[in-house]
Amino acid sequence: MQSYWTLSGLGGVFCILCSSLWLYNIATETSFSYARQKLKPAKLRKMRMKEVRNEVWSAIGEAFYAIGGWVAVYAAITMVYGTDDSLTYITAVVSLAYVLYIVLLAIRKVSGIFHFSYITDDKVKNRQVRISNVLFWFNAIVDTLIKDNVVVFTIYTICAFMGLSSDISTQAYVYYGFPLLDILAINARLSNILKAVTSNLVPLGVTMAFGTIVIYLFSLIGFFRFQELMTNDDGPQCSSMMQCYLTYIHYGLLSGGGIGDYMSGTMAHPLDYSDNVSFFERLVYDLAFYIIILLLLINLIMGIIIDSFTSLREASEKKQEIESSICLVCTDTKDDIEYRGILMGVTNSFKKHTEEEHNLWNYLFFIMYLESKPATDLNGTESFVRQKLLAKEMSWIPKKKGESTRPADA
């Protein structure tokens, strides 16, 4: 009983914490999304209606490709397990949620095209003005809802409420376990591991697709040549092409020696040394599956992830090295700044230089200040910098002109 109230109390605190963080992220992301949707001349694109249609069809086409892929996956699972199986139901719910998400993103992309486009055709100018406010708020709301922080804390909040309302002895622990994945956002090294996977979804997806095709070819050979070897006391495991293909994917990847290990061990059909033809066929077949699938393709996937992780780690280390050794504003090195600081009797001059004289945030705030200030209220210096920013020139930033960058005899 004591553990019940303890877990309930901790669950209540966790629920309040998640709800507070969710509301905070909703508020902050809404503010940023609102600001991003503010129209500025630099954001507008002058387009004809034909160009707009082409971009709209491109956005819709991407959504249809994604929806088609998920429909194919759901159809394959339905063919194997039927429509009454729990796996089919879960897949249907996940597929429907994903399809709705893809459709929402497609609508958001189309809305962004219209919102930030100045359509030159006379017939659509008035209509474009009327729908501008609707597009503004639609884009702002969708951008807020699909932000990573909002999605993550929405899931955490749902888990907190589900855990609080579930049976403490069983399901509550399941719901309270998911938020532990937040360590991926806290720890930089774990974040790089996750980025190594998510930043290579295209090459990983292509490699996996190629792997499934190769496994399908092996299952074709197995279905027509080794079907009798895929039968044991539990019944046939390769009675249809679909069953054979899924068996090869499941047991071929999970068995340590590939599909040959599964045939020889689980199916109890080892190599037949008495028949030279079948022996060499099985030998070549088993070794080919093991080498191509388990050695080459699996290690190729691991290699892509490891190479990406190494690149991310090196980039992170390089970034930290640059930040700790060079002033990013005046490009002067830490050694030179420290040396001149010692000559002038100043200790820790690099930190003073980067935090006080050439603080990056001060320059960012200055740029935001110029963008928010009316052009008629700018003084001479501000107008000069504003023109440089519009021309995308950074020559206005001081180069080696800080106090601690001056020579000792200056």
Short mmCIF file of C-alpha atoms in Angstrom, two decimals:
data_model
loop_
_atom_site.label_atom_id
_atom_site.label_comp_id
_atom_site.label_asym_id
_atom_site.label_seq_id
_atom_site.Cartn_x
_atom_site.Cartn_y
_atom_site.Cartn_z
CA MET A 1 0.00 0.00 0.00
CA GLN A 2 2.86 2.33 0.82
CA SER A 3 4.50 1.68 -2.54
CA TYR A 4 1.17 2.45 -4.22
CA TRP A 5 0.94 5.91 -2.69
CA THR A 6 4.64 6.56 -3.26
CA LEU A 7 4.41 5.72 -6.95
CA SER A 8 1.15 7.65 -7.27
CA GLY A 9 2.73 10.71 -5.67
CA LEU A 10 5.79 10.54 -7.89
CA GLY A 11 3.52 10.01 -10.88
CA GLY A 12 1.54 13.11 -9.97
CA VAL A 13 4.71 15.19 -9.67
CA PHE A 14 5.95 13.82 -12.97
CA CYS A 15 2.59 14.60 -14.60
CA ILE A 16 2.69 18.21 -13.36
CA LEU A 17 6.29 18.60 -14.51
CA CYS A 18 5.58 17.23 -18.00
CA SER A 19 2.46 19.37 -18.36
CA SER A 20 4.37 22.49 -17.33
CA LEU A 21 7.19 21.80 -19.77
CA TRP A 22 4.66 21.04 -22.50
CA LEU A 23 2.87 24.36 -21.95
CA TYR A 24 6.20 26.19 -21.85
CA ASN A 25 7.32 24.68 -25.16
CA ILE A 26 3.92 25.37 -26.72
CA ALA A 27 4.18 29.03 -25.70
CA THR A 28 7.77 29.52 -26.86
CA GLU A 29 7.38 27.66 -30.15
CA THR A 30 4.14 29.51 -30.89
CA SER A 31 5.97 32.80 -30.44
CA PHE A 32 8.77 31.73 -32.76
CA SER A 33 6.33 30.34 -35.34
CA TYR A 34 4.32 33.56 -35.21
CA ALA A 35 7.46 35.60 -35.81
CA ARG A 36 8.59 33.38 -38.68
CA GLN A 37 5.28 33.82 -40.48
CA LYS A 38 5.55 37.59 -40.49
CA LEU A 39 5.76 38.70 -44.08
CA LYS A 40 8.83 40.64 -45.14
CA PRO A 41 9.90 41.71 -48.62
CA ALA A 42 12.97 39.47 -48.38
CA LYS A 43 10.76 36.41 -47.82
CA LEU A 44 8.37 36.98 -50.72
CA ARG A 45 8.85 35.26 -54.05
CA LYS A 46 7.36 36.69 -57.21
CA MET A 47 5.78 33.78 -59.08
CA ARG A 48 3.29 33.10 -61.81
CA MET A 49 0.37 30.80 -61.20
CA LYS A 50 1.92 28.10 -63.38
CA GLU A 51 5.04 28.02 -61.21
CA VAL A 52 2.89 27.83 -58.09
CA ARG A 53 0.98 24.87 -59.53
CA ASN A 54 4.22 23.03 -60.29
CA GLU A 55 5.45 23.42 -56.71
CA VAL A 56 2.06 22.41 -55.33
CA TRP A 57 1.98 19.25 -57.42
CA SER A 58 5.53 18.47 -56.31
CA ALA A 59 4.50 18.73 -52.64
CA ILE A 60 1.40 16.59 -53.22
CA GLY A 61 3.42 14.03 -55.19
CA GLU A 62 5.86 13.52 -52.32
CA ALA A 63 2.93 12.86 -49.99
CA PHE A 64 1.41 10.33 -52.40
CA TYR A 65 4.70 8.42 -52.63
CA ALA A 66 4.90 8.14 -48.84
CA ILE A 67 1.25 7.15 -48.54
CA GLY A 68 1.67 4.53 -51.26
CA GLY A 69 4.58 2.97 -49.39
CA TRP A 70 2.64 2.67 -46.16
CA VAL A 71 -0.41 1.28 -47.94
CA ALA A 72 1.82 -1.39 -49.51
CA VAL A 73 3.25 -2.34 -46.12
CA TYR A 74 -0.22 -2.55 -44.58
CA ALA A 75 -1.50 -4.62 -47.50
CA ALA A 76 1.38 -7.08 -47.12
CA ILE A 77 0.74 -7.49 -43.39
CA THR A 78 -2.98 -7.94 -44.02
CA MET A 79 -2.29 -10.66 -46.58
CA VAL A 80 -0.20 -12.59 -44.07
CA TYR A 81 -2.11 -12.10 -40.81
CA GLY A 82 -5.62 -11.27 -42.02
CA THR A 83 -7.81 -8.40 -40.89
CA ASP A 84 -8.70 -9.69 -37.41
CA ASP A 85 -5.18 -9.98 -36.02
CA SER A 86 -3.99 -7.51 -33.37
CA LEU A 87 -0.84 -6.77 -35.39
CA THR A 88 -3.00 -5.74 -38.33
CA TYR A 89 -5.01 -3.42 -36.09
CA ILE A 90 -1.90 -1.80 -34.60
CA THR A 91 -0.37 -1.41 -38.05
CA ALA A 92 -3.59 0.16 -39.32
CA VAL A 93 -3.61 2.71 -36.50
CA VAL A 94 0.06 3.57 -36.98
CA SER A 95 -0.34 3.75 -40.76
CA LEU A 96 -3.40 6.00 -40.47
CA ALA A 97 -1.61 8.31 -38.05
CA TYR A 98 1.41 8.49 -40.34
CA VAL A 99 -0.74 9.14 -43.41
CA LEU A 100 -2.53 11.97 -41.61
CA TYR A 101 0.84 13.39 -40.61
CA ILE A 102 2.11 13.24 -44.20
CA VAL A 103 -1.08 14.87 -45.48
CA LEU A 104 -0.75 17.62 -42.87
CA LEU A 105 2.85 18.28 -43.90
CA ALA A 106 1.83 18.40 -47.56
CA ILE A 107 -0.92 20.91 -46.80
CA ARG A 108 1.55 22.92 -44.73
CA LYS A 109 4.03 22.99 -47.61
CA VAL A 110 1.33 24.09 -50.04
CA SER A 111 0.19 26.74 -47.59
CA GLY A 112 3.74 28.03 -47.25
CA ILE A 113 4.03 28.28 -51.03
CA PHE A 114 0.96 30.49 -51.24
CA HIS A 115 1.76 32.50 -48.13
CA PHE A 116 5.25 33.55 -49.20
CA SER A 117 4.52 33.93 -52.91
CA TYR A 118 3.44 37.07 -54.68
CA ILE A 119 1.34 35.77 -57.56
CA THR A 120 1.45 38.17 -60.48
CA ASP A 121 -1.75 37.03 -62.20
CA ASP A 122 -4.47 39.68 -61.81
CA LYS A 123 -7.22 37.12 -61.28
CA VAL A 124 -5.75 35.72 -58.10
CA LYS A 125 -4.41 38.86 -56.40
CA ASN A 126 -7.60 39.67 -54.51
CA ARG A 127 -8.17 36.07 -53.52
CA GLN A 128 -4.58 35.83 -52.27
CA VAL A 129 -5.12 38.79 -49.95
CA ARG A 130 -8.28 37.24 -48.50
CA ILE A 131 -6.67 33.92 -47.58
CA SER A 132 -3.44 35.46 -46.29
CA ASN A 133 -4.60 35.60 -42.66
CA VAL A 134 -5.88 32.03 -42.76
CA LEU A 135 -2.58 30.78 -44.15
CA PHE A 136 -0.68 32.81 -41.56
CA TRP A 137 -2.35 31.16 -38.58
CA PHE A 138 -2.49 27.71 -40.17
CA ASN A 139 1.26 27.77 -40.82
CA ALA A 140 2.01 29.08 -37.34
CA ILE A 141 -0.11 26.41 -35.63
CA VAL A 142 1.22 23.52 -37.73
CA ASP A 143 4.83 24.66 -37.29
CA THR A 144 4.27 24.73 -33.55
CA LEU A 145 2.69 21.28 -33.38
CA ILE A 146 5.38 19.52 -35.43
CA LYS A 147 8.33 21.01 -33.58
CA ASP A 148 10.53 18.36 -31.99
CA ASN A 149 10.26 19.76 -28.48
CA VAL A 150 6.48 20.01 -28.66
CA VAL A 151 6.11 16.47 -30.04
CA VAL A 152 8.47 15.02 -27.43
CA PHE A 153 6.81 16.70 -24.46
CA THR A 154 3.37 15.86 -25.83
CA ILE A 155 4.37 12.19 -25.77
CA TYR A 156 5.85 12.56 -22.28
CA THR A 157 2.70 14.25 -21.00
CA ILE A 158 0.47 11.55 -22.49
CA CYS A 159 2.68 8.88 -20.90
CA ALA A 160 2.48 10.69 -17.55
CA PHE A 161 -1.32 10.85 -17.62
CA MET A 162 -1.60 7.25 -18.85
CA GLY A 163 0.72 6.06 -16.09
CA LEU A 164 -1.23 8.00 -13.48
CA SER A 165 -4.53 6.54 -14.63
CA SER A 166 -3.30 2.94 -15.10
CA ASP A 167 -2.92 0.05 -12.73
CA ILE A 168 0.10 0.85 -10.58
CA SER A 169 1.20 -2.77 -10.36
CA THR A 170 1.44 -3.42 -14.10
CA GLN A 171 0.99 -0.88 -16.88
CA ALA A 172 2.14 2.24 -15.05
CA TYR A 173 5.76 1.13 -15.21
CA VAL A 174 5.49 0.78 -18.99
CA TYR A 175 4.24 4.34 -19.46
CA TYR A 176 6.75 5.81 -17.03
CA GLY A 177 9.59 4.06 -18.86
CA PHE A 178 9.29 5.88 -22.19
CA PRO A 179 10.29 9.35 -20.88
CA LEU A 180 13.65 7.89 -19.86
CA LEU A 181 14.59 8.24 -23.54
CA ASP A 182 14.96 11.96 -22.83
CA ILE A 183 18.57 11.13 -22.03
CA LEU A 184 19.11 11.25 -25.80
CA ALA A 185 18.40 14.98 -25.70
CA ILE A 186 20.46 15.60 -22.57
CA ASN A 187 23.65 13.75 -23.48
CA ALA A 188 25.53 15.14 -26.49
CA ARG A 189 27.25 11.84 -27.30
CA LEU A 190 23.98 9.93 -27.38
CA SER A 191 22.48 12.70 -29.50
CA ASN A 192 25.25 12.18 -32.04
CA ILE A 193 24.44 8.47 -32.14
CA LEU A 194 20.81 9.27 -32.90
CA LYS A 195 21.83 11.85 -35.51
CA ALA A 196 24.11 9.29 -37.12
CA VAL A 197 20.99 7.24 -37.89
CA THR A 198 18.49 10.00 -38.67
CA SER A 199 20.89 11.96 -40.89
CA ASN A 200 21.42 8.92 -43.11
CA LEU A 201 17.86 7.72 -43.54
CA VAL A 202 18.09 7.85 -47.34
CA PRO A 203 21.27 5.74 -47.77
CA LEU A 204 20.14 3.42 -44.98
CA GLY A 205 16.71 3.05 -46.56
CA VAL A 206 18.19 2.35 -50.00
CA THR A 207 20.59 -0.22 -48.55
CA MET A 208 17.81 -1.93 -46.60
CA ALA A 209 15.58 -1.95 -49.67
CA PHE A 210 18.37 -3.57 -51.66
CA GLY A 211 18.79 -6.11 -48.86
CA THR A 212 15.10 -7.03 -48.92
CA ILE A 213 15.33 -7.54 -52.68
CA VAL A 214 18.34 -9.83 -52.30
CA ILE A 215 16.56 -11.80 -49.56
CA TYR A 216 13.55 -12.08 -51.85
CA LEU A 217 15.76 -13.60 -54.55
CA PHE A 218 17.09 -16.12 -52.04
CA SER A 219 13.53 -16.92 -50.94
CA LEU A 220 12.56 -17.52 -54.58
CA ILE A 221 15.35 -20.06 -54.93
CA GLY A 222 14.44 -21.61 -51.60
CA PHE A 223 10.75 -21.83 -52.49
CA PHE A 224 11.35 -23.69 -55.75
CA ARG A 225 14.47 -25.65 -54.82
CA PHE A 226 14.60 -26.21 -51.04
CA GLN A 227 10.95 -26.08 -50.03
CA GLU A 228 11.03 -29.57 -48.54
CA LEU A 229 13.91 -28.52 -46.27
CA MET A 230 11.73 -25.80 -44.71
CA THR A 231 9.35 -28.32 -43.12
CA ASN A 232 9.50 -29.88 -39.66
CA ASP A 233 7.11 -31.32 -37.09
CA ASP A 234 5.43 -27.92 -36.67
CA GLY A 235 4.48 -27.86 -40.34
CA PRO A 236 5.78 -26.15 -43.47
CA GLN A 237 7.49 -22.79 -43.12
CA CYS A 238 7.63 -22.11 -46.85
CA SER A 239 4.23 -23.17 -48.19
CA SER A 240 3.64 -19.87 -50.02
CA MET A 241 5.84 -17.20 -51.48
CA MET A 242 4.82 -14.66 -48.84
CA GLN A 243 5.38 -17.08 -45.96
CA CYS A 244 8.70 -18.15 -47.42
CA TYR A 245 9.84 -14.53 -47.86
CA LEU A 246 8.89 -13.53 -44.31
CA THR A 247 10.52 -16.68 -42.94
CA TYR A 248 13.75 -15.81 -44.71
CA ILE A 249 13.65 -12.26 -43.37
CA HIS A 250 12.87 -13.37 -39.83
CA TYR A 251 14.96 -16.47 -39.31
CA GLY A 252 17.58 -15.68 -41.95
CA LEU A 253 18.60 -12.50 -40.14
CA LEU A 254 18.14 -13.74 -36.57
CA SER A 255 19.93 -17.06 -37.02
CA GLY A 256 23.64 -16.71 -36.42
CA GLY A 257 24.62 -18.57 -39.57
CA GLY A 258 21.84 -17.30 -41.80
CA ILE A 259 19.13 -19.35 -43.45
CA GLY A 260 21.47 -22.34 -43.71
CA ASP A 261 21.83 -22.41 -39.94
CA TYR A 262 18.04 -22.32 -39.62
CA MET A 263 17.60 -25.20 -42.07
CA SER A 264 20.27 -27.35 -40.46
CA GLY A 265 19.41 -26.56 -36.85
CA THR A 266 15.78 -25.64 -36.30
CA MET A 267 14.42 -27.47 -39.34
CA ALA A 268 16.73 -30.47 -38.65
CA HIS A 269 17.84 -30.77 -42.28
CA PRO A 270 21.65 -30.73 -42.24
CA LEU A 271 23.83 -31.04 -45.31
CA ASP A 272 23.44 -34.38 -47.05
CA TYR A 273 26.96 -35.64 -47.72
CA SER A 274 25.67 -38.72 -49.55
CA ASP A 275 24.27 -36.65 -52.44
CA ASN A 276 27.04 -34.63 -54.04
CA VAL A 277 24.70 -32.45 -56.11
CA SER A 278 22.42 -31.41 -53.26
CA PHE A 279 25.42 -31.08 -50.93
CA PHE A 280 27.22 -28.53 -53.12
CA GLU A 281 23.96 -26.72 -53.91
CA ARG A 282 23.25 -26.27 -50.20
CA LEU A 283 26.85 -25.38 -49.48
CA VAL A 284 26.96 -22.61 -52.08
CA TYR A 285 23.44 -21.44 -51.21
CA ASP A 286 24.05 -21.25 -47.45
CA LEU A 287 27.44 -19.58 -47.80
CA ALA A 288 26.12 -17.08 -50.35
CA PHE A 289 23.28 -16.03 -48.03
CA TYR A 290 25.65 -15.74 -45.07
CA ILE A 291 28.30 -13.75 -46.94
CA ILE A 292 26.00 -11.44 -48.92
CA ILE A 293 23.36 -10.75 -46.27
CA LEU A 294 24.95 -11.19 -42.86
CA LEU A 295 28.50 -10.14 -43.67
CA LEU A 296 28.25 -7.59 -46.47
CA LEU A 297 24.84 -5.92 -46.19
CA ILE A 298 24.57 -5.85 -42.40
CA ASN A 299 28.11 -4.56 -42.05
CA LEU A 300 27.46 -2.04 -44.80
CA ILE A 301 24.55 -0.65 -42.80
CA MET A 302 26.67 -0.58 -39.65
CA GLY A 303 29.47 1.09 -41.60
CA ILE A 304 27.17 3.89 -42.77
CA ILE A 305 26.08 4.55 -39.19
CA ILE A 306 29.61 4.37 -37.78
CA ASP A 307 31.05 6.64 -40.49
CA SER A 308 28.30 9.17 -39.89
CA PHE A 309 28.86 9.06 -36.13
CA THR A 310 32.59 9.55 -36.65
CA SER A 311 31.96 12.53 -38.93
CA LEU A 312 29.56 14.10 -36.44
CA ARG A 313 32.02 13.60 -33.60
CA GLU A 314 34.89 15.08 -35.58
CA ALA A 315 32.73 18.04 -36.63
CA SER A 316 31.70 18.61 -33.02
CA GLU A 317 35.29 18.44 -31.82
CA LYS A 318 36.39 20.77 -34.62
CA LYS A 319 33.67 23.24 -33.70
CA GLN A 320 34.70 23.20 -30.05
CA GLU A 321 38.33 23.61 -31.03
CA ILE A 322 37.53 26.63 -33.20
CA GLU A 323 35.34 28.22 -30.53
CA SER A 324 38.04 27.79 -27.90
CA SER A 325 40.97 28.96 -30.02
CA ILE A 326 39.66 31.70 -32.34
CA CYS A 327 37.52 34.77 -31.88
CA LEU A 328 34.64 34.18 -34.28
CA VAL A 329 34.11 37.91 -34.76
CA CYS A 330 37.58 39.29 -35.46
CA THR A 331 39.16 35.90 -36.42
CA ASP A 332 42.16 36.55 -34.20
CA THR A 333 43.68 33.52 -32.48
CA LYS A 334 43.65 32.85 -28.77
CA ASP A 335 47.45 32.74 -28.58
CA ASP A 336 47.83 36.19 -30.14
CA ILE A 337 45.15 37.71 -27.92
CA GLU A 338 46.60 36.12 -24.79
CA TYR A 339 50.12 37.20 -25.73
CA ARG A 340 49.12 40.82 -26.26
CA GLY A 341 47.08 40.68 -23.08
CA ILE A 342 50.14 39.56 -21.11
CA LEU A 343 52.19 42.39 -22.59
CA MET A 344 49.49 44.83 -21.44
CA GLY A 345 49.29 43.20 -18.01
CA VAL A 346 45.87 41.60 -18.59
CA THR A 347 45.22 37.99 -17.58
CA ASN A 348 42.68 35.71 -19.23
CA SER A 349 42.31 38.24 -22.02
CA PHE A 350 40.80 35.78 -24.53
CA LYS A 351 37.77 35.13 -22.32
CA LYS A 352 37.36 38.85 -21.70
CA HIS A 353 37.69 39.51 -25.41
CA THR A 354 35.06 36.94 -26.52
CA GLU A 355 32.59 37.69 -23.72
CA GLU A 356 32.80 41.48 -23.54
CA GLU A 357 34.40 43.02 -26.62
CA HIS A 358 33.31 40.60 -29.35
CA ASN A 359 30.36 38.75 -27.88
CA LEU A 360 28.48 36.91 -30.63
CA TRP A 361 25.13 37.39 -28.92
CA ASN A 362 25.60 41.15 -28.89
CA TYR A 363 26.02 41.13 -32.66
CA LEU A 364 22.94 38.94 -33.06
CA PHE A 365 20.89 41.26 -30.88
CA PHE A 366 22.16 44.22 -32.87
CA ILE A 367 21.06 42.60 -36.14
CA MET A 368 17.61 41.84 -34.70
CA TYR A 369 17.42 45.41 -33.44
CA LEU A 370 18.13 46.75 -36.93
CA GLU A 371 15.51 44.48 -38.51
CA SER A 372 12.83 45.59 -36.07
CA LYS A 373 13.62 49.32 -36.28
CA PRO A 374 11.94 51.44 -39.01
CA ALA A 375 14.33 52.48 -41.76
CA THR A 376 13.46 56.16 -41.25
CA ASP A 377 14.65 56.04 -37.61
CA LEU A 378 18.11 54.64 -38.34
CA ASN A 379 21.19 56.79 -37.82
CA GLY A 380 24.18 56.83 -40.16
CA THR A 381 25.99 53.85 -38.66
CA GLU A 382 22.83 51.78 -38.41
CA SER A 383 21.88 52.58 -42.01
CA PHE A 384 25.35 51.55 -43.16
CA VAL A 385 25.13 48.20 -41.36
CA ARG A 386 21.56 47.69 -42.56
CA GLN A 387 22.63 48.13 -46.18
CA LYS A 388 25.48 45.68 -45.70
CA LEU A 389 23.10 43.12 -44.23
CA LEU A 390 20.66 43.50 -47.12
CA ALA A 391 23.56 43.00 -49.53
CA LYS A 392 24.67 39.97 -47.48
CA GLU A 393 28.07 41.52 -46.85
CA MET A 394 29.86 41.04 -43.54
CA SER A 395 32.57 43.64 -44.04
CA TRP A 396 31.01 45.79 -41.30
CA ILE A 397 32.15 43.33 -38.63
CA PRO A 398 35.45 44.44 -37.06
CA LYS A 399 38.41 42.29 -38.01
CA LYS A 400 41.21 42.30 -35.44
CA LYS A 401 40.07 45.63 -34.02
CA GLY A 402 39.24 44.74 -30.42
CA GLU A 403 41.01 46.33 -27.47
CA SER A 404 42.95 43.17 -26.64
CA THR A 405 43.88 42.65 -30.30
CA ARG A 406 45.85 45.85 -30.53
CA PRO A 407 49.63 45.57 -30.48
CA ALA A 408 51.33 46.30 -27.21
CA ASP A 409 53.06 49.41 -28.58
CA ALA A 410 49.84 50.86 -30.03
#
